[in-house]
Coordinates of C-alpha atoms in Angstrom, one line a residue:
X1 CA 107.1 167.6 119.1
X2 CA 105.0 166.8 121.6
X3 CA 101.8 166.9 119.9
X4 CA 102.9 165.0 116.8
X5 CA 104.0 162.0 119.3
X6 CA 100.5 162.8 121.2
X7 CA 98.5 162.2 117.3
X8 CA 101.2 159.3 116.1
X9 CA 99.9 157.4 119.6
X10 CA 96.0 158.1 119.1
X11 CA 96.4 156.8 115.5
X12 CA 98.2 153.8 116.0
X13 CA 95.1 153.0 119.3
X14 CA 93.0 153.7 116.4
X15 CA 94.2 151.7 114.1
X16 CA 94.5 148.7 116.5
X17 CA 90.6 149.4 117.5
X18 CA 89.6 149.0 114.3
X19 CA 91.3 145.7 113.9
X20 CA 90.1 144.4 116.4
X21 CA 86.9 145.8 115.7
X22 CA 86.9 143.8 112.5
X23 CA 84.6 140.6 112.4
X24 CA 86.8 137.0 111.1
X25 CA 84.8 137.5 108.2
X26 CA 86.2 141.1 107.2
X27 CA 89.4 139.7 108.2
X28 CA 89.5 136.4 105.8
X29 CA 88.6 138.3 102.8
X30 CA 91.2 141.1 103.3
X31 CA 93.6 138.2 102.8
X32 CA 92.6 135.7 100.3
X33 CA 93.6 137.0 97.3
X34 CA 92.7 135.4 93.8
X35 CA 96.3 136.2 92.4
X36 CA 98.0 135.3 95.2
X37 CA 96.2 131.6 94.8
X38 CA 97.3 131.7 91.4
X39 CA 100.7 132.5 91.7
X40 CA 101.5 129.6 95.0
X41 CA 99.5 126.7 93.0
X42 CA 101.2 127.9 89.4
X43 CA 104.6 127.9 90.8
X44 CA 104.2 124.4 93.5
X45 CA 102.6 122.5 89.9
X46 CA 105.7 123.6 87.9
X47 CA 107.0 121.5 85.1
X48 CA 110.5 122.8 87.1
X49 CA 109.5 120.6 89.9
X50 CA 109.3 117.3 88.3
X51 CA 105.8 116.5 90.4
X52 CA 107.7 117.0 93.8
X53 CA 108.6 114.0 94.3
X54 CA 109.7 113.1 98.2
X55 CA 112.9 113.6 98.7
X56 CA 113.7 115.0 95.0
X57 CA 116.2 118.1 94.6
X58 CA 113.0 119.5 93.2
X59 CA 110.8 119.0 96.9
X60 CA 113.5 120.6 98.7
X61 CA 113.2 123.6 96.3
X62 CA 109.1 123.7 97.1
X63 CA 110.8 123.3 100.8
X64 CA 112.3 126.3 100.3
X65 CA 109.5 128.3 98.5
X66 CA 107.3 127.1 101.7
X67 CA 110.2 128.5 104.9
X68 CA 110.6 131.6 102.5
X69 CA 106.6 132.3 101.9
X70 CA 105.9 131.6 106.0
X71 CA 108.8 134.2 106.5
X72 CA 107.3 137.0 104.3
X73 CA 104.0 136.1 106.6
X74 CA 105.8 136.8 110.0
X75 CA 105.3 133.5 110.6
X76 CA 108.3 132.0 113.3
X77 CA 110.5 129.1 112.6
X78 CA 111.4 126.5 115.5
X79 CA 112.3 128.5 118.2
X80 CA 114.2 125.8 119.2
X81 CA 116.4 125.4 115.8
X82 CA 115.7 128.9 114.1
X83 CA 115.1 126.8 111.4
X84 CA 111.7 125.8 109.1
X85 CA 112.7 122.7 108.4
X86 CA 112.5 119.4 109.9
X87 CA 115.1 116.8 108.3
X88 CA 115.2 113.2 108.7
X89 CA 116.3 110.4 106.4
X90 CA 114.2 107.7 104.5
X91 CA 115.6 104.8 102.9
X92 CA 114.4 104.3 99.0
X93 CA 114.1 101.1 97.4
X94 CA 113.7 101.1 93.8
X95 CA 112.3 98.7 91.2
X96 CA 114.5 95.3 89.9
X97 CA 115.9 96.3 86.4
X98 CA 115.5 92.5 85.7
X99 CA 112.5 90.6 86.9
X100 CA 111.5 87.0 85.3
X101 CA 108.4 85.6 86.8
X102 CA 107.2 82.1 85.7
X103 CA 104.3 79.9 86.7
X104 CA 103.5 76.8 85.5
X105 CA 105.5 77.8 82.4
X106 CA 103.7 80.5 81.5
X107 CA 105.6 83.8 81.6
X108 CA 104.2 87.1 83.3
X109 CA 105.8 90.0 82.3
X110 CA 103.4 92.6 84.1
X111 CA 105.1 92.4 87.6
X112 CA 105.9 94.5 90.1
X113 CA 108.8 93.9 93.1
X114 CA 106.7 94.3 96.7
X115 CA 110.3 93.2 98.3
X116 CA 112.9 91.6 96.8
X117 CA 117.1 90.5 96.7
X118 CA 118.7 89.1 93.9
X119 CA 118.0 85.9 93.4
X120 CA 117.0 83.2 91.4
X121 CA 114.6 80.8 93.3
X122 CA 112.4 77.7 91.9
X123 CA 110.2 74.9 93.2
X124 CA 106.9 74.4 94.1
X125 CA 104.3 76.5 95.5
X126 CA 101.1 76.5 96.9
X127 CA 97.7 78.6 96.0
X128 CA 96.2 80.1 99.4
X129 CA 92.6 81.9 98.0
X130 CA 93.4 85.5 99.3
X131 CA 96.3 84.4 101.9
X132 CA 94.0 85.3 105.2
X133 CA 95.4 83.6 108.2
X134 CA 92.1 81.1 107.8
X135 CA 93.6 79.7 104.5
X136 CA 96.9 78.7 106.7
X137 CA 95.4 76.3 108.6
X138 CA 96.1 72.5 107.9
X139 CA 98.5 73.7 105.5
X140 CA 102.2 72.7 105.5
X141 CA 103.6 76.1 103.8
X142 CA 107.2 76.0 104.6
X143 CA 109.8 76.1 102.4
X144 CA 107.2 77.0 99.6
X145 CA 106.2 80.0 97.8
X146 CA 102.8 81.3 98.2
X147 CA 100.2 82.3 95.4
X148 CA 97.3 84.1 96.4
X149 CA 94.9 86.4 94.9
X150 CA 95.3 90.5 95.7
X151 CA 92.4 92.3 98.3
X152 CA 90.0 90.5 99.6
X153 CA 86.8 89.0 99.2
X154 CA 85.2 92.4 99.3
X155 CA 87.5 94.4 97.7
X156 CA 90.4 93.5 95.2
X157 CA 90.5 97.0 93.1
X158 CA 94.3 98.7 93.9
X159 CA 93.5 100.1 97.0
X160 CA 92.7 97.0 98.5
X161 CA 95.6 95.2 97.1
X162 CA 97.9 98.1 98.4
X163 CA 95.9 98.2 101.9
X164 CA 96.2 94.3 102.5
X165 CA 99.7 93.7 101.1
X166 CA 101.7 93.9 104.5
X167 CA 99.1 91.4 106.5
X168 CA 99.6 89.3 103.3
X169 CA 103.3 89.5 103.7
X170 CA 103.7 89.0 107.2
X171 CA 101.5 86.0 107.5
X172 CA 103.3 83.9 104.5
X173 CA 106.7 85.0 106.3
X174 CA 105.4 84.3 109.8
X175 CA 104.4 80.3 108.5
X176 CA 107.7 79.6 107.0
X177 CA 106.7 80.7 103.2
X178 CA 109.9 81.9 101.0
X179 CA 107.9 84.3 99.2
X180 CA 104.0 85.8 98.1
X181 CA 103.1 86.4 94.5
X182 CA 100.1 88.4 95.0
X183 CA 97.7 88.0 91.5
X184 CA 95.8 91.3 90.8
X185 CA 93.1 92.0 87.7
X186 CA 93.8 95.9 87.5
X187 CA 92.7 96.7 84.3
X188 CA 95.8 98.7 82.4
X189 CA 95.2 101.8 83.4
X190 CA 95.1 101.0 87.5
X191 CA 98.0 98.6 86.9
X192 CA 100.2 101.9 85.4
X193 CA 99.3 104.0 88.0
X194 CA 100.4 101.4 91.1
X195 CA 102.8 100.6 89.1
X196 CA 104.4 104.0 89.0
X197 CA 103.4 104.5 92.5
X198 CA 105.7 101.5 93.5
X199 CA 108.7 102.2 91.5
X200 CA 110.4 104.0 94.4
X201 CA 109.4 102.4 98.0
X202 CA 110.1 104.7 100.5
X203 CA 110.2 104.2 103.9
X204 CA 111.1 105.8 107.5
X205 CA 114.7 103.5 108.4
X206 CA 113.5 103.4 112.1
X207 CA 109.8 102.9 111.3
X208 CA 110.7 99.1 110.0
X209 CA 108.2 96.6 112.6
X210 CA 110.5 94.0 113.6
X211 CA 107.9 91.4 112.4
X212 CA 108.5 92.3 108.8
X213 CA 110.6 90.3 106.6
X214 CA 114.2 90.9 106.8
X215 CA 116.0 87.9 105.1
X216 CA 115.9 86.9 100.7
X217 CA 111.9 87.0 101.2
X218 CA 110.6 88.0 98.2
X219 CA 106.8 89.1 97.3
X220 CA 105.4 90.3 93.7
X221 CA 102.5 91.9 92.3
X222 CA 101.4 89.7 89.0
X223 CA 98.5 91.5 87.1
X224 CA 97.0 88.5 85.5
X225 CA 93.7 87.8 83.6
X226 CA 90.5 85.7 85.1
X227 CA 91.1 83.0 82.7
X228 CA 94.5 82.8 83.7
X229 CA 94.1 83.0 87.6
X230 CA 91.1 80.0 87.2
X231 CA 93.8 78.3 85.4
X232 CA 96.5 78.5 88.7
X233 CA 93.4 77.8 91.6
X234 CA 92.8 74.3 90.3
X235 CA 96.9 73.1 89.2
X236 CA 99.8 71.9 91.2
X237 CA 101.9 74.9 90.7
X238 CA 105.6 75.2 90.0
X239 CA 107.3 78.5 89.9
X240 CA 110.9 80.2 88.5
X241 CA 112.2 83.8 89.0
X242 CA 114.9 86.2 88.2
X243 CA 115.5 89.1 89.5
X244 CA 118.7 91.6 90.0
X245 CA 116.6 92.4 93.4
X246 CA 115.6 95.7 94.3
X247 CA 118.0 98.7 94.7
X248 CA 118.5 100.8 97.9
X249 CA 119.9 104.0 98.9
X250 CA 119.0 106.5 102.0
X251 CA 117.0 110.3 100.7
X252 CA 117.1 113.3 103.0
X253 CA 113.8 115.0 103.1
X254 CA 112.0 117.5 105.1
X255 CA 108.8 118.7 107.0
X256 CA 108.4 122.5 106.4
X257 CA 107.1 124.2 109.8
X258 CA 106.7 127.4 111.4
X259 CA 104.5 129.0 114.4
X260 CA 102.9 132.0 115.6
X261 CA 101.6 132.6 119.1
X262 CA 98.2 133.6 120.3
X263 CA 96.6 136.9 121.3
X264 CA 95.1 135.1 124.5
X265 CA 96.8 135.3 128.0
X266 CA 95.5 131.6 128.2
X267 CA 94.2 130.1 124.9
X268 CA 97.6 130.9 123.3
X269 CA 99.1 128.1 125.3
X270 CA 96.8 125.9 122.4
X271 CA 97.6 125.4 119.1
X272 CA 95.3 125.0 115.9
X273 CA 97.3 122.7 113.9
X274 CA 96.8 123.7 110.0
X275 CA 99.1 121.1 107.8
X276 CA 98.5 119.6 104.0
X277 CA 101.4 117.3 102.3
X278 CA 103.3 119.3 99.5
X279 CA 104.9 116.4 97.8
X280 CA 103.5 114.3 95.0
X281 CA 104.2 111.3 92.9
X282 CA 106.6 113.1 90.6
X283 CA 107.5 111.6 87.0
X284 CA 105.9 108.7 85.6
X285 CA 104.4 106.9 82.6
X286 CA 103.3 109.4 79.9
X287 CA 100.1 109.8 78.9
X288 CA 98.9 110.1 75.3
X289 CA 100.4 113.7 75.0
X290 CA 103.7 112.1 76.1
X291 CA 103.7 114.5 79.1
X292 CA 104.9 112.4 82.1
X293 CA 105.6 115.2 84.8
X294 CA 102.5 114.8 87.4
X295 CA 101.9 118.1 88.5
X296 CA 99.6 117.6 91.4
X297 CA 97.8 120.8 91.2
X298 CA 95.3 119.2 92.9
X299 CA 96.9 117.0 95.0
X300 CA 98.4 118.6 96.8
X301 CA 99.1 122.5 95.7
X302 CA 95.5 123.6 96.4
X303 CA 95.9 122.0 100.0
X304 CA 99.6 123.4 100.4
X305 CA 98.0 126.7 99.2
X306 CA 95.3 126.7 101.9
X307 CA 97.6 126.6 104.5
X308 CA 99.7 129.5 103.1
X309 CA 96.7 131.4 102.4
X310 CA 95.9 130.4 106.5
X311 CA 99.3 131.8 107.3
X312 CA 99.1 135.1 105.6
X313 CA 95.6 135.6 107.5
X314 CA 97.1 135.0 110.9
X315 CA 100.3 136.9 110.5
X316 CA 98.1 139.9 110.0
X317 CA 95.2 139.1 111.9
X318 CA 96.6 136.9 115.0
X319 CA 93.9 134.6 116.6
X320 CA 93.5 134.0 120.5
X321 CA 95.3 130.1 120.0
X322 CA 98.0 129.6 118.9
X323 CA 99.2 128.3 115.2
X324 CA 100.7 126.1 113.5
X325 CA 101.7 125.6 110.1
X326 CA 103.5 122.0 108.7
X327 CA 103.7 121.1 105.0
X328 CA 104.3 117.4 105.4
X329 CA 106.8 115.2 102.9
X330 CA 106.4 111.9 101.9
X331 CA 102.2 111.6 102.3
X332 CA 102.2 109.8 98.8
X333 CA 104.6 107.5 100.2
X334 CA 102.6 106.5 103.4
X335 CA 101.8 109.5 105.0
X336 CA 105.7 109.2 106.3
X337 CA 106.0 113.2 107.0
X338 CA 103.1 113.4 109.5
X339 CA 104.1 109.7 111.0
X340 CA 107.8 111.5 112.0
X341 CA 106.2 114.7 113.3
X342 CA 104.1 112.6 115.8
X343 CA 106.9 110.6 116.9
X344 CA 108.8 113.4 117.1
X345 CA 106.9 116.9 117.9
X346 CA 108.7 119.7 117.9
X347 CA 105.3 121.1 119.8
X348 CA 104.2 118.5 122.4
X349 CA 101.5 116.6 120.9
X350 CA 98.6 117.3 123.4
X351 CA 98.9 121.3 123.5
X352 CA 97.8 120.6 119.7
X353 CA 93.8 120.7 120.3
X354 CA 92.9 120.4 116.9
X355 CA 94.7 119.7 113.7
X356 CA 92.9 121.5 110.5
X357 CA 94.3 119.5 107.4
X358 CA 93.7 119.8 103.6
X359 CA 94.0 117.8 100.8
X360 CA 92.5 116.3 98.1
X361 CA 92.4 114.3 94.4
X362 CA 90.3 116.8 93.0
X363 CA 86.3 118.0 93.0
X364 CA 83.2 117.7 90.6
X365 CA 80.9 120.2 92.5
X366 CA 82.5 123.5 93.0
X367 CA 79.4 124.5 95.2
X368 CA 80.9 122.5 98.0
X369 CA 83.5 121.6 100.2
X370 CA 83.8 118.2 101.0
X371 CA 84.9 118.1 104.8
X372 CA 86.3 114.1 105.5
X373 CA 85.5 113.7 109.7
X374 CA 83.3 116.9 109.4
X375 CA 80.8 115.4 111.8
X376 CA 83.2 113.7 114.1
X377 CA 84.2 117.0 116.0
X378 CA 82.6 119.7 118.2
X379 CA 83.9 122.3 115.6
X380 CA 82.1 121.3 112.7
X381 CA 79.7 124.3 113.2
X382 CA 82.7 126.8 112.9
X383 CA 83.3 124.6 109.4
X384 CA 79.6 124.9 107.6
X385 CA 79.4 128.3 108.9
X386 CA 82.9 129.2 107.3
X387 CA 81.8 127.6 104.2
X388 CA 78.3 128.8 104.2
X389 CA 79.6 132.5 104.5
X390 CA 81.1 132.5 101.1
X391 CA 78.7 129.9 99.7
X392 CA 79.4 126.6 99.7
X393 CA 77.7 123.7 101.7
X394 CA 80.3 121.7 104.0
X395 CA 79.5 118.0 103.5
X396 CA 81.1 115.2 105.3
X397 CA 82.6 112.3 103.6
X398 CA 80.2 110.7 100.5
X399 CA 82.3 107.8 100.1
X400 CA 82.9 106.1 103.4
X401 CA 83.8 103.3 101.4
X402 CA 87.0 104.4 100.4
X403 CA 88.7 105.0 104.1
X404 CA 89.4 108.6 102.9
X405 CA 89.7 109.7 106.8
X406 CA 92.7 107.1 107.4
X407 CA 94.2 107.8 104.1
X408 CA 95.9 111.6 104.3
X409 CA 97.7 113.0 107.2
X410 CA 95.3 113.9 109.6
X411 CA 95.7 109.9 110.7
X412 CA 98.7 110.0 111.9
X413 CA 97.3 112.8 114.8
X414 CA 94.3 111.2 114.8
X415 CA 95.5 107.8 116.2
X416 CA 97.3 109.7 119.0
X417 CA 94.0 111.8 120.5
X418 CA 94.4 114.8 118.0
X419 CA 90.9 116.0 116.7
X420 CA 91.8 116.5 113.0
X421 CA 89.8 116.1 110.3
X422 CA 90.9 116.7 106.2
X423 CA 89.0 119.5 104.4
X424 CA 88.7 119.0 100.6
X425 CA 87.4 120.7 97.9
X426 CA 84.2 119.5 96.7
X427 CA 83.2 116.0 95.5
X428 CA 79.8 113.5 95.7
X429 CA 81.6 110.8 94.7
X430 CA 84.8 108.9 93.4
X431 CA 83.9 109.5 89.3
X432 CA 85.2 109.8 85.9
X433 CA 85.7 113.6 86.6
X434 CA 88.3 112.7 89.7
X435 CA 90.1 109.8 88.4
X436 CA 90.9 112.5 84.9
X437 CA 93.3 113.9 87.2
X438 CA 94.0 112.1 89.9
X439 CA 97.8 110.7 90.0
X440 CA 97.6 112.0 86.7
X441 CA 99.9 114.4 84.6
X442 CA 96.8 116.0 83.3
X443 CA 96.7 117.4 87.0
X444 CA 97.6 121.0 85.6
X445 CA 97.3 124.3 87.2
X446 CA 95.4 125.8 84.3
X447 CA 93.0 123.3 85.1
X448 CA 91.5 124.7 87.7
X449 CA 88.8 126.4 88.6
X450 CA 90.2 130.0 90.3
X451 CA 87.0 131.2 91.0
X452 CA 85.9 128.3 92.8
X453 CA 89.1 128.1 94.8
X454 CA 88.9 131.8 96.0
X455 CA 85.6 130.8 98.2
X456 CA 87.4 127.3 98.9
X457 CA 90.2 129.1 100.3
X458 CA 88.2 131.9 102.4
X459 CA 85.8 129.2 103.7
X460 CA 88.7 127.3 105.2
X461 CA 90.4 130.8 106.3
X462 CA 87.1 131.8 108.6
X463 CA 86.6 128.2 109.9
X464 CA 90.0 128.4 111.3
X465 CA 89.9 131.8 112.2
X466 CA 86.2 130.7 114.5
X467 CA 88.0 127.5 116.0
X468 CA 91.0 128.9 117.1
X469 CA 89.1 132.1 118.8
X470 CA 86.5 129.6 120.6
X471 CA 86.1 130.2 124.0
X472 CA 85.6 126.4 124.3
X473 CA 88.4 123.8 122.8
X474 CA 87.2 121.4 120.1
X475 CA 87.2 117.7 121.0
X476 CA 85.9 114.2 118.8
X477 CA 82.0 114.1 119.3
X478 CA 81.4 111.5 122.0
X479 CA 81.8 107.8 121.2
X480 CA 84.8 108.5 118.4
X481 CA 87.0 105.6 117.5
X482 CA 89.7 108.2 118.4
X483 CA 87.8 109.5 121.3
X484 CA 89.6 107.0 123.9
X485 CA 93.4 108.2 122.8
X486 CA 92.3 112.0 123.2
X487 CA 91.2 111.3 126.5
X488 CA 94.8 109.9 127.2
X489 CA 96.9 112.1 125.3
X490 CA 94.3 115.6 127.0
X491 CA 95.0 113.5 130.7
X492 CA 90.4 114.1 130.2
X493 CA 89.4 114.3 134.2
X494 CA 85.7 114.5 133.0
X495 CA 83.7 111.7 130.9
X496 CA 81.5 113.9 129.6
X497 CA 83.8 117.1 129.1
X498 CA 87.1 117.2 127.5
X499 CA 88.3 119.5 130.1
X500 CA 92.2 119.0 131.1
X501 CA 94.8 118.9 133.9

């Protein structure tokens, strides 16, 4: 008996020697398995699911799929809660069923409801260019309703329009405006997709800033033509509208989160943050097949699926840091999931050294992986060496145009001091090839390219794997935008090292 417990002990020192014997290269491609990609993306971009809308019956079910997956992994909930869930409410505002918008008796039946009661207001009102606080001067506004053209000068495509609108808003109400009517040129297929993106407002109840609007102000989107708009720019304007005002009601929803703790006496005490949003736009406008369930097997089941496939790794092979996994809610709506978490941690924000988020609207060059804030951290050598090992060349963004780094999740840690940037699968630039599937119900999983997505996912595996088993903590390279907050939220003692108290 004794010599059977004697062999049973030199096997399992054995065993555990040759673990940790194992390079993080060995031990990312022991667990990134092509089926096992398959089966998380097929199941998360599920006609079943209804395109996972935030808080749908359907999100709470990928919810589920999520706490049950991190389980299998070992993965721990909140010690806290023993629970994988964080729920909080958000209050949902849908689309008038009737909404009449007139100017200059001319009718404009492409609208959409920014804000608005029911009501039925008319009178006079003024044309303000784009409606930047330098077109309120000298002007007697109050009273009135305000026209103005969406975006900017140097940008008036949807993003601009949708990035602007709450300046927009707040100035008019702020002057003594009743109400905006924003005029957009989206051409029809933009104008569907923001339309279907603002059929359901949602918002975080105790997120509202005071200086919004709160009384029968109402603002519209009007998609218009040029002749039209030169038409309203150079006319003493009049205006009616009708609306049954838009509908409200308060959604439960839910971040998805577990932990597990770190080999290292002292590193474990910091956590490598690995998150990706697992909600999308759900259904929409059909497309010419009449399918109008958008998937978003791109965005965001091949992000959700990297972090799965991060968890699996780390359950078996445990790095020196410490982990942590959250699938956010409500990113298509505003990044709301990740703005909760950091207002209210369940893991204090500053023992989070680095946040390692994915996501994406797709690729057209599977022999990258496009790395959004890849050069604005010390650990971007972990990330092209990860990426290199399994061939594909890390790039940082190619589109700084677009604002990509302030657009997903990683934001909202970024604004607090959190190093975090977004990995991505590979793109060049913002082409026909992305915008096929982007918010699209074409977004399919038997779209994608598996093989592609096995390296993807073993790249971003082994970069996590190196950054969270460096001896030395990642920080923003000097002179970040965000480089100021980390030095706050890390309590930095050094300028030139981001060593902490």
């Amino acid at each position: 008996m004794k010599t059977s417990k004697f062999f049973l002990l030199l096997s399992a020192l054995t065993l555990n020697t040759i673990v940790s014997a194992q390079t993080d290269t060995e031990k990312a491609t022991k667990t990134v398995d092509k089926n096992n990609i398959e089966g998380h993306i097929y199941f998360l971009a599920d006609d079943a699911l209804n395109g996972r809308a935030t808080g749908s019956p359907e999100l709470k079910i990928a919810a589920s799929y999520l706490a049950n997956t991190l389980r299998g992994y070992g993965i721990q909930p909140n010690p806290a809660t023993n629970s994988y869930y964080q729920s909080f409410k958000l209050s949902q505002t849908a689309q008038p069923s009737l909404l009449k918008v007139s100017i200059d008796g001319e009718n404009y039946p492409h609208t959409i409801a920014v804000k608005a009661k029911a009501a039925s207001p008319s009178g006079k009102a003024v044309y303000l260019g784009f409606g930047s606080e330098e077109d309120y001067r000298g002007i007697d506004v109050k009273g009135k309703l305000i026209i103005v053209k969406g975006g900017s000068s140097d940008a008036s495509d949807a993003r601009a329009i949708y990035g602007s609108h709450k300046e927009k808003q707040q100035l008019a109400f702020k002057n003594g405006a009743i109400g905006l009517i924003e005029m957009t040129l989206l051409d029809e297929d933009w104008w569907s997709r923001i339309s279907h993106f603002m059929g359901e407002n949602v918002t975080i109840p105790d997120a509202m800033d005071d200086q919004n609007p709160k009384t029968d102000f109402i603002h519209l989107w009007v998609n218009t033509t040029p002749e039209k708009l030169d038409v309203l720019t150079n006319s003493k304007l009049s205006y009616s509208i009708e609306t049954d005002g838009k509908k409200e009601k308060t959604l439960i929803t839910q971040n998805v989160i577990g932990v597990f703790e770190g080999t290292d006496s002292k590193l474990k005490e910091e956590y490598i943050m690995y998150s990706a949003h697992y909600d999308h736009v759900g259904i929409g406008t059909p497309d010419a097949t009449g399918d109008s369930i958008y998937n978003g097997a791109r965005d965001n089941a091949i992000g959700t699926t990297a972090v799965l496939s991060m968890a699996e790794n780390i359950g078996k092979f445990p790095t020196k840091r410490s982990a942590i996994f959250i699938f956010f809610t409500g990113e298509e709506k505003g990044l709301l999931g990740s703005q909760y978490y950091v207002e209210h941690p369940i893991f204090p924000l500053k023992q989070i050294v680095y946040g390692f988020n994915t996501d994406g609207g797709g690729y057209n060059n599977t022999k990258l992986a496009t790395v959004i804030g890849l050069n604005r951290t010390t650990a971007q050598k972990h990330i092209v060496a990860g990426a290199a090992t399994f061939g594909l060349e890390a790039i940082d963004d190619p589109a700084p145009e677009q604002g990509l780094f302030d657009r997903s999740d990683n934001v909202s840690f970024a604004r607090k001091g959190v190093p975090a940037p977004t990995y991505s699968t590979g793109f060049y630039a913002f082409d026909d090839e992305i915008n096929k599937y982007y918010h699209q119900p074409s977004d399919e999983s038997d779209s994608l390219d598996y093989d592609y997505l096995l390296k993807f996912y073993q790249g971003y595996v082994l970069s996590g794997r190196l950054i969270a088993n460096d001896p030395e903590t990642p920080f923003w390279v000097k002179g970040d935008k965000y480089e100021a907050a980390a030095n706050v939220l890390y309590e930095i003692v050094s300028e030139t090292s981001p060593i902490k108290n």
